[in-house]
Coordinates of N, CA and C in Angstrom, one line a residue:
M1 N 0.8 -1.4 0.2 CA 0.3 -0.5 0.0 C 0.8 1.3 -0.1
K2 N 1.8 1.4 0.9 CA 2.7 2.4 1.0 C 3.5 2.4 -0.2
S3 N 3.8 1.4 -1.2 CA 4.5 1.6 -2.2 C 3.8 2.1 -3.5
L4 N 2.6 2.1 -3.4 CA 1.5 2.7 -4.3 C 1.5 3.9 -4.1
F5 N 1.4 4.4 -3.0 CA 1.5 5.8 -2.7 C 2.6 6.6 -2.6
M6 N 3.5 5.8 -2.5 CA 4.9 6.8 -3.0 C 5.2 6.9 -4.7
K7 N 4.9 5.8 -5.0 CA 4.8 6.1 -6.6 C 3.8 7.2 -7.0
K8 N 2.8 7.0 -6.7 CA 1.8 8.4 -7.1 C 2.3 9.6 -6.6
I9 N 3.0 9.8 -5.4 CA 3.5 11.2 -4.9 C 4.8 11.3 -6.4
L10 N 5.7 10.4 -6.3 CA 6.9 10.5 -7.4 C 6.5 11.0 -8.6
I11 N 5.4 10.5 -9.4 CA 4.7 10.7 -10.4 C 4.0 12.4 -10.5
F12 N 3.1 12.4 -9.6 CA 2.6 13.9 -9.3 C 3.9 14.8 -9.2
L13 N 4.9 14.5 -8.8 CA 6.1 15.3 -8.4 C 6.9 15.7 -9.8
V14 N 7.0 14.4 -10.6 CA 7.8 14.7 -11.8 C 7.0 15.7 -13.0
L15 N 5.4 15.0 -12.9 CA 4.4 16.0 -13.6 C 4.8 17.4 -13.5
F16 N 4.7 17.8 -12.3 CA 4.7 18.9 -11.5 C 6.0 19.8 -12.2
V17 N 7.4 19.3 -11.7 CA 8.4 19.7 -12.2 C 8.5 19.8 -13.8
L18 N 8.0 19.0 -14.6 CA 8.0 19.1 -15.7 C 7.0 20.5 -16.6
Y19 N 6.1 20.5 -15.7 CA 5.0 21.7 -15.9 C 5.7 23.0 -15.7
A20 N 6.0 22.8 -14.4 CA 6.7 24.1 -14.0 C 7.5 24.6 -14.3
S21 N 8.7 24.0 -14.9 CA 10.3 24.3 -15.0 C 10.1 25.4 -16.3
P22 N 9.3 25.6 -17.5 CA 9.3 26.4 -18.4 C 9.1 28.0 -17.4
R23 N 7.8 27.7 -16.8 CA 7.5 28.8 -16.1 C 8.3 29.4 -15.2
L24 N 9.1 28.6 -14.4 CA 10.2 29.3 -13.6 C 11.2 30.0 -14.1
M25 N 11.4 29.2 -15.4 CA 12.6 29.7 -16.3 C 12.5 31.0 -16.7
A26 N 10.9 31.8 -17.0 CA 10.5 32.9 -17.1 C 10.9 33.8 -16.5
Q27 N 11.1 33.3 -15.2 CA 11.1 34.3 -14.0 C 12.6 34.4 -13.8
I28 N 13.4 34.0 -14.6 CA 14.9 34.4 -14.6 C 15.3 35.6 -14.5
S29 N 16.3 36.0 -14.0 CA 16.7 37.5 -14.0 C 18.3 37.5 -14.4
P30 N 18.5 38.7 -14.6 CA 20.2 38.9 -14.8 C 21.0 38.5 -13.6
R31 N 20.2 38.3 -12.4 CA 21.2 38.0 -11.2 C 21.0 36.3 -11.0
M32 N 20.6 35.4 -11.4 CA 20.5 34.5 -11.4 C 22.1 33.6 -11.6
L33 N 22.0 32.4 -10.9 CA 23.1 31.8 -10.8 C 24.3 32.8 -10.5
E34 N 24.6 33.3 -9.5 CA 25.3 34.1 -8.9 C 26.1 33.1 -7.5
H35 N 26.9 32.7 -7.7 CA 28.3 31.8 -6.8 C 29.2 32.8 -5.9
S36 N 28.8 32.5 -4.3 CA 29.5 33.4 -3.5 C 30.2 32.1 -2.8
Y37 N 31.4 32.5 -2.2 CA 32.2 31.6 -1.6 C 32.7 33.0 -0.1
S38 N 32.5 32.3 0.8 CA 33.0 33.3 1.7 C 33.8 32.5 3.3
F39 N 34.5 33.5 3.6 CA 35.6 33.0 4.6 C 35.8 34.1 5.4
G40 N 35.5 33.4 7.0 CA 35.7 34.5 8.1 C 36.0 34.1 9.6
V41 N 35.9 34.9 10.5 CA 36.0 34.4 11.7 C 34.5 34.7 12.3
S42 N 34.7 33.9 13.7 CA 33.1 34.1 14.1 C 33.2 33.7 15.6
S43 N 32.4 33.6 16.5 CA 32.4 33.6 17.8 C 30.9 32.6 17.7
G44 N 31.2 31.8 18.8 CA 30.6 30.7 18.9 C 29.5 30.7 20.1
Q45 N 28.7 32.0 19.9 CA 27.9 32.3 21.2 C 27.2 31.1 21.3
K46 N 26.3 30.3 20.5 CA 25.4 29.5 21.4 C 26.1 28.6 22.1
Y47 N 27.2 28.1 22.1 CA 28.0 26.9 22.8 C 29.0 27.7 23.6
N48 N 29.1 29.0 23.6 CA 30.1 29.5 24.3 C 31.7 29.2 24.0
S49 N 31.5 28.7 22.9 CA 32.8 28.3 22.3 C 33.9 29.2 22.2
G50 N 34.2 30.3 22.5 CA 34.9 31.2 22.1 C 34.9 31.7 20.5
Y51 N 36.0 31.1 19.8 CA 35.8 32.0 18.4 C 36.5 30.9 17.7
G52 N 36.5 31.2 16.3 CA 36.6 30.1 15.4 C 36.5 30.6 14.1
F53 N 36.6 29.8 12.9 CA 36.3 30.0 11.6 C 35.2 29.7 10.6
R54 N 34.6 30.2 9.9 CA 33.2 30.1 9.2 C 33.9 30.1 7.8
A55 N 33.2 29.2 7.0 CA 33.2 29.1 5.5 C 32.0 28.6 4.7
S56 N 31.5 29.1 3.6 CA 30.5 29.1 3.1 C 30.3 29.0 1.9
Y57 N 29.2 28.5 0.9 CA 29.1 28.2 -0.5 C 27.6 28.6 -1.0
D58 N 27.3 29.7 -1.2 CA 26.2 30.0 -1.9 C 25.9 30.3 -3.4
L59 N 24.4 29.3 -3.8 CA 24.0 29.4 -4.9 C 22.7 30.3 -5.3
R60 N 23.0 31.8 -5.7 CA 21.4 32.4 -5.9 C 20.6 32.1 -7.1
V61 N 20.0 31.6 -6.6 CA 19.2 31.1 -8.1 C 18.0 32.1 -8.1
F62 N 17.5 32.8 -7.6 CA 16.5 33.8 -7.5 C 16.8 34.8 -7.4
D63 N 16.3 35.8 -7.4 CA 16.6 37.5 -7.1 C 16.6 37.5 -5.2
G64 N 16.0 37.0 -5.0 CA 15.2 36.9 -3.4 C 15.7 35.4 -2.6
I65 N 16.5 34.7 -3.4 CA 16.6 33.3 -2.5 C 18.0 32.6 -2.8
S66 N 18.6 32.3 -1.9 CA 20.0 31.5 -2.2 C 20.2 30.3 -1.3
F67 N 20.8 29.3 -1.8 CA 21.0 27.8 -1.4 C 22.5 27.6 -0.8
G68 N 23.0 26.6 -0.2 CA 24.3 26.7 -0.2 C 24.5 25.9 1.0
F69 N 26.1 25.5 1.5 CA 26.6 24.9 2.4 C 27.3 25.6 3.2
M70 N 27.4 25.0 4.4 CA 28.3 26.1 5.6 C 29.2 25.2 6.5
G71 N 30.1 25.5 7.2 CA 30.8 25.2 8.2 C 31.1 25.9 9.0
N72 N 31.0 25.6 10.7 CA 31.6 26.5 11.5 C 32.6 25.7 12.4
F73 N 34.2 25.9 12.6 CA 34.7 25.3 13.2 C 35.0 26.6 14.8
F74 N 34.6 25.5 15.9 CA 35.3 26.7 17.0 C 36.0 26.0 18.2
F75 N 36.8 27.0 18.6 CA 37.5 26.4 19.9 C 37.6 27.3 20.8
E76 N 37.8 26.7 22.1 CA 37.7 27.6 23.2 C 38.9 28.3 23.7
D77 N 40.4 27.6 23.6 CA 41.5 28.5 23.4 C 42.4 27.9 22.3
V78 N 43.5 28.6 22.8 CA 44.3 28.9 21.3 C 45.2 27.2 21.0
S79 N 45.1 26.4 22.2 CA 45.8 25.2 22.5 C 44.7 24.0 21.5
Y80 N 43.8 24.3 20.9 CA 43.1 23.6 20.3 C 42.6 22.1 20.9
S81 N 42.3 22.4 22.2 CA 41.9 21.6 23.0 C 40.7 20.7 22.8
D82 N 40.3 19.9 23.6 CA 39.0 18.7 23.3 C 38.1 19.7 23.0
Q83 N 38.1 21.1 23.6 CA 36.6 22.0 23.5 C 36.6 22.5 22.5
R84 N 36.4 21.7 21.6 CA 36.0 22.3 20.1 C 34.8 21.5 19.6
D85 N 34.4 22.7 18.2 CA 32.6 21.9 17.8 C 33.1 22.5 16.2
L86 N 32.6 21.4 15.7 CA 32.5 21.4 14.2 C 30.7 21.4 13.6
F87 N 30.5 22.5 12.9 CA 28.7 22.4 12.6 C 28.8 22.5 11.1
L88 N 28.8 21.6 10.5 CA 28.3 21.5 9.0 C 27.0 21.2 8.4
G89 N 26.4 22.1 7.8 CA 25.1 22.2 7.4 C 24.7 22.6 5.9
A90 N 23.3 22.8 5.7 CA 22.8 23.2 4.4 C 22.0 24.9 5.0
R91 N 22.4 25.4 4.0 CA 22.0 27.0 4.4 C 21.4 27.5 3.2
T92 N 20.2 28.7 3.7 CA 19.4 29.3 3.1 C 19.5 30.7 3.2
N93 N 19.1 31.5 2.0 CA 19.2 32.9 2.5 C 17.8 33.4 1.7
I94 N 17.2 34.7 2.4 CA 16.0 35.3 1.9 C 16.6 37.1 1.8
H95 N 16.9 37.0 0.5 CA 17.6 38.5 0.5 C 16.3 39.8 0.3
L96 N 16.5 40.5 1.0 CA 15.5 41.4 1.4 C 15.6 42.8 0.4
M97 N 16.9 42.8 -0.4 CA 16.7 44.2 -1.1 C 15.7 44.3 -2.7
P98 N 15.8 43.0 -2.9 CA 14.7 42.7 -4.0 C 13.3 43.5 -3.7
L99 N 12.9 42.9 -2.3 CA 11.7 43.2 -1.9 C 11.2 44.6 -2.1
F100 N 12.0 45.6 -2.0 CA 12.2 46.9 -2.0 C 12.3 47.3 -3.2
T101 N 12.7 46.7 -4.4 CA 13.0 47.0 -5.4 C 14.1 48.0 -5.9
V102 N 15.3 47.4 -5.0 CA 16.7 48.2 -5.1 C 17.4 47.2 -5.5
Y103 N 17.5 47.0 -6.8 CA 18.7 45.8 -7.1 C 20.1 46.7 -7.5
Q104 N 20.3 47.9 -7.8 CA 21.3 48.5 -7.7 C 22.2 48.7 -6.7
S105 N 22.1 48.5 -5.6 CA 22.5 48.7 -4.3 C 23.6 48.1 -4.0
D106 N 24.8 48.5 -3.5 CA 26.0 47.8 -2.9 C 25.5 47.4 -2.1
Y107 N 24.9 47.5 -1.3 CA 24.5 46.3 0.1 C 23.3 45.5 0.0
D108 N 23.6 44.2 0.5 CA 22.5 42.7 0.6 C 22.3 42.6 2.0
F109 N 21.2 42.7 2.1 CA 20.4 42.7 3.5 C 19.7 41.1 3.5
Y110 N 20.0 40.2 4.3 CA 19.2 39.0 4.2 C 19.3 38.7 5.7
L111 N 18.4 37.5 5.5 CA 17.8 36.9 6.6 C 18.1 35.5 6.3
G112 N 18.8 34.5 7.1 CA 19.3 33.2 6.6 C 19.2 32.2 8.1
G113 N 19.3 30.8 7.3 CA 19.1 29.7 8.1 C 19.8 28.6 7.9
A114 N 20.4 27.8 8.8 CA 20.9 26.4 8.6 C 20.4 25.3 9.2
L115 N 20.4 24.4 8.8 CA 20.1 23.1 9.4 C 21.6 22.1 9.2
G116 N 21.9 21.4 10.2 CA 23.1 20.5 10.4 C 23.2 19.5 11.3
T117 N 24.5 19.1 11.5 CA 24.8 18.9 12.4 C 26.4 19.3 13.2
T118 N 26.5 19.1 14.4 CA 27.4 19.5 15.5 C 27.7 18.4 15.9
T119 N 29.5 18.3 15.6 CA 30.3 17.6 16.5 C 31.5 17.8 16.8
G120 N 31.8 16.9 18.1 CA 32.6 17.7 19.0 C 32.6 17.9 20.6
H121 N 32.8 18.7 21.2 CA 32.7 18.9 22.7 C 31.1 19.0 22.8
H122 N 30.0 19.7 21.7 CA 28.7 20.1 22.4 C 28.1 19.3 21.0
S123 N 28.6 17.9 20.9 CA 27.4 17.2 19.8 C 26.3 17.1 20.0
E124 N 25.9 17.4 19.3 CA 24.2 17.3 18.3 C 23.9 16.7 17.5
D125 N 23.0 15.5 17.6 CA 22.2 15.3 16.2 C 22.1 16.3 15.2
L126 N 21.4 16.9 15.4 CA 20.4 18.1 14.6 C 20.8 19.4 15.3
T127 N 20.9 20.5 14.3 CA 21.3 21.9 15.0 C 20.6 23.2 13.8
A128 N 20.3 23.7 14.4 CA 19.6 24.8 14.0 C 20.2 26.2 14.1
E129 N 20.3 26.5 13.0 CA 21.0 28.7 13.3 C 20.6 29.2 12.3
G130 N 20.6 30.7 13.0 CA 19.8 31.6 12.2 C 20.2 33.1 12.4
W131 N 20.5 33.8 11.2 CA 21.1 35.0 11.4 C 20.3 36.1 10.4
L132 N 20.9 37.3 10.7 CA 20.2 38.2 9.9 C 21.9 39.0 9.6
G133 N 21.9 38.9 8.1 CA 23.1 39.1 7.3 C 23.2 40.7 6.5
L134 N 24.5 41.0 6.2 CA 25.0 42.3 5.4 C 26.2 42.0 4.8
R135 N 25.7 42.5 3.5 CA 26.9 42.6 2.6 C 26.9 43.6 1.8
Y136 N 28.4 44.2 1.9 CA 29.0 45.3 0.9 C 29.3 44.9 0.0
S137 N 29.4 45.4 -1.5 CA 30.0 45.1 -2.2 C 31.2 46.2 -2.7
M138 N 32.5 45.5 -2.7 CA 33.7 46.5 -3.2 C 33.8 46.8 -4.5
N139 N 33.6 45.6 -5.2 CA 33.5 45.6 -6.7 C 32.6 44.5 -7.0
E140 N 32.8 44.1 -8.4 CA 31.9 43.1 -8.8 C 32.0 41.6 -8.1
N141 N 33.4 41.6 -7.8 CA 33.6 39.9 -7.1 C 33.9 40.3 -5.8
W142 N 34.3 41.3 -5.4 CA 34.5 41.1 -3.7 C 33.2 41.9 -2.7
S143 N 33.3 41.1 -1.7 CA 32.5 41.7 -0.8 C 32.8 41.6 0.8
V144 N 32.4 42.3 1.6 CA 32.5 42.2 2.8 C 31.2 42.1 3.7
Y145 N 31.5 40.8 4.3 CA 30.0 40.6 5.2 C 30.2 40.4 6.7
T146 N 28.9 40.6 7.3 CA 28.5 40.3 8.7 C 27.3 39.4 8.6
E147 N 27.6 38.7 9.9 CA 26.0 37.7 10.0 C 25.8 38.1 11.7
I148 N 24.8 38.3 12.3 CA 24.7 38.1 13.7 C 23.4 37.4 13.7
G149 N 23.4 36.2 14.9 CA 22.4 35.3 14.9 C 22.9 34.6 16.2
T150 N 22.7 33.4 16.0 CA 23.1 32.3 16.6 C 24.4 32.2 16.7
T151 N 25.6 32.7 15.7 CA 26.6 32.9 16.1 C 26.9 34.5 15.7
F152 N 28.2 34.9 15.7 CA 28.3 36.1 15.0 C 29.6 35.6 14.2
S153 N 29.5 36.4 12.8 CA 31.0 35.8 12.0 C 30.9 37.4 11.0
I154 N 32.5 37.7 10.4 CA 32.5 38.6 10.0 C 33.9 38.2 8.9
G155 N 33.5 38.6 7.5 CA 34.9 38.3 6.4 C 34.7 38.5 5.2
L156 N 35.4 37.8 4.0 CA 35.0 38.4 3.0 C 34.5 37.4 1.9
V157 N 33.7 38.0 1.1 CA 32.8 37.0 0.3 C 33.4 37.4 -1.2
Y158 N 33.8 36.2 -2.6 CA 34.4 36.4 -3.5 C 32.9 35.3 -4.2
R159 N 32.5 36.3 -5.3 CA 31.5 35.8 -6.0 C 31.5 36.2 -7.3
F160 N 30.7 35.2 -8.1 CA 30.6 35.6 -9.8 C 29.3 35.0 -10.4
R161 N 29.0 35.5 -11.5 CA 27.8 35.2 -11.9 C 28.1 34.6 -12.9
Q162 N 27.4 33.5 -13.3 CA 27.7 32.7 -14.4 C 26.6 33.3 -15.5
K163 N 27.2 34.0 -16.4 CA 26.6 34.7 -17.4 C 26.2 34.2 -18.8
D164 N 25.4 34.1 -19.3 CA 24.8 33.5 -20.7 C 24.7 31.8 -20.5
W165 N 24.3 31.7 -19.1 CA 23.9 30.2 -18.9 C 22.9 29.9 -19.6
L166 N 21.8 30.8 -19.7 CA 20.4 30.5 -20.0 C 20.4 30.2 -21.8
K167 N 21.3 30.9 -22.1 CA 21.4 31.0 -23.8 C 22.1 29.5 -24.0
R168 N 22.8 28.7 -23.5 CA 23.7 27.6 -23.6 C 22.3 26.5 -23.3
L169 N 21.4 27.1 -22.7 CA 20.3 25.6 -22.5 C 19.4 25.6 -23.7
Q170 N 19.5 26.6 -24.2 CA 18.5 26.8 -25.2 C 18.8 26.2 -26.5

C-alpha cells in the first residue's frame, strides 16, 4: 500500500516539475546563478565556544533566494584542546533588497538559516542556526559581510555570476 502511494507522489512530483520548469525559467533575471564563496572569523555564542572560522558556499538561484552549504569550526582556547565544535549544514538566505525593488544597491541585507549537525564537545544530532546578514560590495567580485544571530561572523566574500547560462540551455 505504501509503495503504491509513494509511486503516485513521485509521478505527481515529476509531472509538476515538468509543468512548472518553463514557467520558472521565465522568471529568471540577470542575477540568476550567482556563486558566492565566503570565509571569515566567528564567535560561538550558541555554545560559549570562544571563537573560530567559518566558510560557506551560496548559489543565488532567484533574486531573493540563495541556497548553499556552510561549516563553522569553534574552539575555546588557542591550544585546540578537546573543547572544540564543528558545525556542517545546509543553508538558505532570503535577500531583502529585491523586496524593496532596490536592485543596484551595493548593500545586500538578508535573513538566513541553516540546518545541520554539530560534532565535538557539544555534539548534537541536529542543529539549527539563524542570522541577519549584511554584505557590502566593494566591486563586482569582492564583498565584506557580517552575520549576527546564533553565531556572529565577519569576513570576505568572493562571488561571480554565471553569464549567458540560459542561452546554453536553448
